[in-house]
Coordinates of C-alpha atoms in Angstrom, one line a residue:
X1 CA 11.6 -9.4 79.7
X2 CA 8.1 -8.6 78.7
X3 CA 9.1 -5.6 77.1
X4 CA 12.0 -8.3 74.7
X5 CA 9.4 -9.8 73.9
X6 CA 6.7 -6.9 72.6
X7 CA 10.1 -5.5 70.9
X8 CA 10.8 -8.9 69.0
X9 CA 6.9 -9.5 68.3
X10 CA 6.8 -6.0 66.4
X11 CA 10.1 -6.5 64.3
X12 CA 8.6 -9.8 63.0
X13 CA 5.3 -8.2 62.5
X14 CA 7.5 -5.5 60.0
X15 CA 9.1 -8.5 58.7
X16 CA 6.2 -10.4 57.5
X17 CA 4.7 -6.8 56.3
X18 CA 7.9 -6.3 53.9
X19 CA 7.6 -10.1 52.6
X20 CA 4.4 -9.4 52.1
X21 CA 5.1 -6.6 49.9
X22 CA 7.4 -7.5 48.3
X23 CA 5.6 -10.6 46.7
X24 CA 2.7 -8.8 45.8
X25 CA 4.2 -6.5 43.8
X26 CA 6.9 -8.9 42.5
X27 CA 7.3 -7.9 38.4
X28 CA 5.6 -9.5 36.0
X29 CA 7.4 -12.3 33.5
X30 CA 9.0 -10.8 30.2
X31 CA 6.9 -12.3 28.0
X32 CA 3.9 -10.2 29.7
X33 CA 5.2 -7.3 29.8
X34 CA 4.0 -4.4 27.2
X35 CA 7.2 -2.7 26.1
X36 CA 5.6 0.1 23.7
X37 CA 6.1 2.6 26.0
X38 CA 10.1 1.7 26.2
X39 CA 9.9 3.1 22.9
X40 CA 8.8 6.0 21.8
X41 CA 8.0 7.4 18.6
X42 CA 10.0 10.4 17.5
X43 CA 8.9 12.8 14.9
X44 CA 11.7 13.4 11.6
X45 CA 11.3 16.0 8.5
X46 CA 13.4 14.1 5.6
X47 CA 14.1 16.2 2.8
X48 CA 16.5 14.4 0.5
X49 CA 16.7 10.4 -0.5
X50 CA 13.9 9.4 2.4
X51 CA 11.4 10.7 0.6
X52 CA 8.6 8.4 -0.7
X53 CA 9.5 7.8 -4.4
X54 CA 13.5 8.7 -3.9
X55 CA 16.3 5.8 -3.7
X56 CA 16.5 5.4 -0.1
X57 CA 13.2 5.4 0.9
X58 CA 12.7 1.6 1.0
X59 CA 14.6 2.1 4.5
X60 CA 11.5 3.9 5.8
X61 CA 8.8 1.0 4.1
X62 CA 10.9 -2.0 5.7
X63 CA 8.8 -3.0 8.6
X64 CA 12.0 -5.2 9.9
X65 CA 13.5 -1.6 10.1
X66 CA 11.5 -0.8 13.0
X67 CA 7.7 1.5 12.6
X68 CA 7.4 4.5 10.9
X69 CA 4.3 6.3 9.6
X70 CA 3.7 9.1 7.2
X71 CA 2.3 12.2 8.6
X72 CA 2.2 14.9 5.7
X73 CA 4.3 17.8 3.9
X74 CA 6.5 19.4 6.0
X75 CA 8.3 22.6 4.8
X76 CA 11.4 24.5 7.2
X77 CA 10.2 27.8 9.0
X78 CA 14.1 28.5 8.7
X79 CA 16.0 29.1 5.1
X80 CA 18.8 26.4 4.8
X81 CA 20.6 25.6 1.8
X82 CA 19.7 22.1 0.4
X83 CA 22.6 21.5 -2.4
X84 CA 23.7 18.5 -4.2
X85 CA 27.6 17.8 -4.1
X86 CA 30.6 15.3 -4.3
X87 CA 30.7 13.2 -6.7
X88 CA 28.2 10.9 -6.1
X89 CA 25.5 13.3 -6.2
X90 CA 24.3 13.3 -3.0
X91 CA 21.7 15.9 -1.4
X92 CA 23.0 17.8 1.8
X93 CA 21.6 19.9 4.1
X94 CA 23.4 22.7 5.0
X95 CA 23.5 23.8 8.7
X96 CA 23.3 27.7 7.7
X97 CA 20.5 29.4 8.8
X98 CA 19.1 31.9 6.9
X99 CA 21.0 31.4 3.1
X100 CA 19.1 29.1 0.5
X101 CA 15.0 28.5 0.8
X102 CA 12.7 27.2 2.9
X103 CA 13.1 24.0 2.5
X104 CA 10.0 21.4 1.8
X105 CA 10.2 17.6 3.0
X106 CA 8.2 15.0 4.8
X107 CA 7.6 14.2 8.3
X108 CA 7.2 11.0 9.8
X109 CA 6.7 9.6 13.2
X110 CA 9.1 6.7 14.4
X111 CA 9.9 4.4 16.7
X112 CA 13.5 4.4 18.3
X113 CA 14.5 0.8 16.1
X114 CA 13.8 3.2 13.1
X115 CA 15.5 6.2 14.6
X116 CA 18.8 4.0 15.0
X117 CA 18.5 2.8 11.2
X118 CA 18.5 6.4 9.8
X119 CA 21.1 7.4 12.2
X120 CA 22.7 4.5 10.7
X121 CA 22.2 5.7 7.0
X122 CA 23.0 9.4 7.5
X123 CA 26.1 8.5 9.7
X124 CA 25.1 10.9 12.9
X125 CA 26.9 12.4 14.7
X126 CA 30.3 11.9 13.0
X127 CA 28.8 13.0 9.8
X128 CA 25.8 14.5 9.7
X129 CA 24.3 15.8 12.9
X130 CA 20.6 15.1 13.8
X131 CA 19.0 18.8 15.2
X132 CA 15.3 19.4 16.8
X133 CA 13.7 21.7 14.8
X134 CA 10.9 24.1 14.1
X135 CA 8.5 22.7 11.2
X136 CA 5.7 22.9 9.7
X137 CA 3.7 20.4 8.7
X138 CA 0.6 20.5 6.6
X139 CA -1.9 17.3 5.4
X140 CA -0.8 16.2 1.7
X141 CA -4.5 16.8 0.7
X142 CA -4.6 20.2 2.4
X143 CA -2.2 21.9 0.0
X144 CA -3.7 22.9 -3.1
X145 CA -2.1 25.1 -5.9
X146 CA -1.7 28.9 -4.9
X147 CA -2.4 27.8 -1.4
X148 CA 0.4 28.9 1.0
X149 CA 2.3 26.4 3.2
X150 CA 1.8 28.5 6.2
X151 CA -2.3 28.9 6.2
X152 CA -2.7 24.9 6.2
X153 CA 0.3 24.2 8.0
X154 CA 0.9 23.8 11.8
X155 CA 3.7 24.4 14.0
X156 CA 5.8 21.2 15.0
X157 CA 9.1 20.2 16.2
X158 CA 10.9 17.5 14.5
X159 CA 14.3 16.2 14.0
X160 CA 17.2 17.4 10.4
X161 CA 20.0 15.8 9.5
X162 CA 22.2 18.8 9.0
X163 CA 25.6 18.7 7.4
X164 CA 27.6 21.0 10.1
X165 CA 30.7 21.3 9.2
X166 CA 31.9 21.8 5.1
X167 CA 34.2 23.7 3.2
X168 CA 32.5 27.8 2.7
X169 CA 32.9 27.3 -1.1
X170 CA 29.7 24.9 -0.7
X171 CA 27.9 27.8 -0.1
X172 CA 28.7 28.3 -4.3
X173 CA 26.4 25.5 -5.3
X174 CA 22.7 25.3 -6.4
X175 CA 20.4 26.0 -3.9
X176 CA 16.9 23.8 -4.0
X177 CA 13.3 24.5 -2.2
X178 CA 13.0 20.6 -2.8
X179 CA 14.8 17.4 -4.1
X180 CA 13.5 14.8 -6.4
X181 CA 16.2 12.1 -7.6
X182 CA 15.1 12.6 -10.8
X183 CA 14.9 16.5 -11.4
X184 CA 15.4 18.8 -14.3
X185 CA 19.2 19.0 -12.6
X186 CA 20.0 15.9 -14.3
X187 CA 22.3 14.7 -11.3
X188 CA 21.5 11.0 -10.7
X189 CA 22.1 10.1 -6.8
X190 CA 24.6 6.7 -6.7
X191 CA 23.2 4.4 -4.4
X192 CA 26.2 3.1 -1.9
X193 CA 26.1 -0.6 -3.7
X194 CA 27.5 1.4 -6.6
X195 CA 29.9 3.4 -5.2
X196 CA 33.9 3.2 -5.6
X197 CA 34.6 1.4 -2.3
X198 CA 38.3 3.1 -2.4
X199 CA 36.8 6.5 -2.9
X200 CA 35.5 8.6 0.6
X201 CA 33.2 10.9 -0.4
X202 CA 33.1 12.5 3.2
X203 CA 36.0 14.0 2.6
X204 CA 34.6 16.0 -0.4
X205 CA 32.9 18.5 2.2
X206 CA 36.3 19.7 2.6
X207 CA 35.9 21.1 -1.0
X208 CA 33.5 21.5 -3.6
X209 CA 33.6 18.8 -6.0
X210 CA 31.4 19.2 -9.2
X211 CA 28.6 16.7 -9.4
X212 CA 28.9 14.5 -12.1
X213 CA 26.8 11.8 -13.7
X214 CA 26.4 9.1 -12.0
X215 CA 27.8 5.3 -13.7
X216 CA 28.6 2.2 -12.1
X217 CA 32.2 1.1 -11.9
X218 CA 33.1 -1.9 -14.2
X219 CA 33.1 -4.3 -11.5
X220 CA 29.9 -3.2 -10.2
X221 CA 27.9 -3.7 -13.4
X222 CA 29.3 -7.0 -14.2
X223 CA 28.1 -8.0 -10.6
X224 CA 24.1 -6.4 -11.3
X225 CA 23.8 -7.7 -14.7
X226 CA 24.8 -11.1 -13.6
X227 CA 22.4 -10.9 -10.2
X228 CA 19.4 -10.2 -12.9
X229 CA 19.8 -13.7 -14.3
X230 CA 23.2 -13.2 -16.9
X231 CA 26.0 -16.1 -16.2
X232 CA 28.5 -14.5 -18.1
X233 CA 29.7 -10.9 -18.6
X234 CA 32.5 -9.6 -20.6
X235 CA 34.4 -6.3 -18.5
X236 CA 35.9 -5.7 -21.7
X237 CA 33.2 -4.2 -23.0
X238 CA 32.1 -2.0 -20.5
X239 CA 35.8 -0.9 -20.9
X240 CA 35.2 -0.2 -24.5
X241 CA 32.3 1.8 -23.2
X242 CA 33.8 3.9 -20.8
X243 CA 36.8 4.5 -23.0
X244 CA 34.0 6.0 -25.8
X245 CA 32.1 8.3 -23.0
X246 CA 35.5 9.5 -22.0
X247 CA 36.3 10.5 -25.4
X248 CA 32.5 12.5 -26.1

């Protein structure tokens, strides 16, 4: 009997032990919690229409995009072939090592709302693919002219969108060290709210497509001339207009 009772006395001893626990350590409320560390900052080399004075980089300044923060020059220790193809001039990233140059961008540290935006932009993975790669990046003040990239820059990995998988004949194209929007190439990128929404570029990669120069479609125009303040706009004579570059 004695021993019952020792037995019994012990178990509710545990008991009140694990209760115990349990409520000391009992989580705090949401609206204390810290959640910076459930997302982490993740380091991307943009080389195309991210970049700070190019057409998409207003995705990167948004704040309501999620953090990003500018960390300098960043420049490929690999050669990769940064062309500009299909028809709405759009800069790609080749995923071929060794053909083309090294190729120079800029590196940024995000957080993952950020990461999800870009992946949203650039389509990955069922268009372009996002890689980890070997980069160097260098302080924008640090590189002077005649100053090599590799003296003042150090060793990092960061995340390429890559375009994996395109037709061989893309290989034929210009080949850049760097992309500016509004280079001596003359090819003007076409932001999507201009684009032919019946037209799928994608399927350009398949084949090389000349770049050409960049207009807005009739109903396009009518629709940004009449956002910046116009109540009416005649099509007819953007049609008129057309009709006369089609004819130069």
């Amino acid at each position: 009997m004695l021993l019952h009772v020792a037995a019994v006395t012990v178990l509710v001893n545990i008991a009140i032990i694990e209760l115990d626990s349990l409520y000391s350590s009992s989580p705090t409320k949401n609206s204390d919690v810290d959640f910076s560390d459930e997302s982490p900052l993740h380091r991307v080399f943009v080389y195309g229409t991210l970049k700070r004075g190019e057409p998409n980089h207003g995705l990167i300044k948004d704040t309501a995009n999620g953090y990003a923060k500018f960390l300098g020059l960043g420049r490929t220790t690999t050669r990769y072939p940064l062309i500009i193809a299909t028809k709405y001039n759009i800069p790609f990233l080749l995923k071929k090592a060794g053909a083309g140059h090294y190729v120079l961008g800029e590196i940024y540290d995000v957080d993952s709302n950020m990461m999800k935006k870009l992946d949203e932009l650039e389509e990955h993975p069922k268009f372009y693919e996002r890689t980890e790669e070997e980069i160097l990046l260098a302080p924008e003040a640090a590189l002077k002219p005649g100053k090599p990239f590799e003296e003042v820059g150090e060793s990092t990995k960061a995340w390429i969108y890559f375009l994996p998988r395109y037709k061989s004949s893309l290989l034929d194209s210009t080949m850049y060290a760097s992309y500016t929007n509004n280079g001596s190439h003359g090819l003007k990128y076409c932001e999507k709210y201009v684009r032919d929404a019946s037209y799928d570029h994608r399927k350009e990669r398949q084949r090389r497509v000349e770049p050409q120069r960049c207009s807005l479609n009739i109903r396009s125009r009518v629709l940004l001339l009449m956002a910046n303040g116009l109540s009416y706009v005649n099509p007819r004579e953007f049609r008129k207009s057309d009709d006369a570059e089609n004819n130069e």
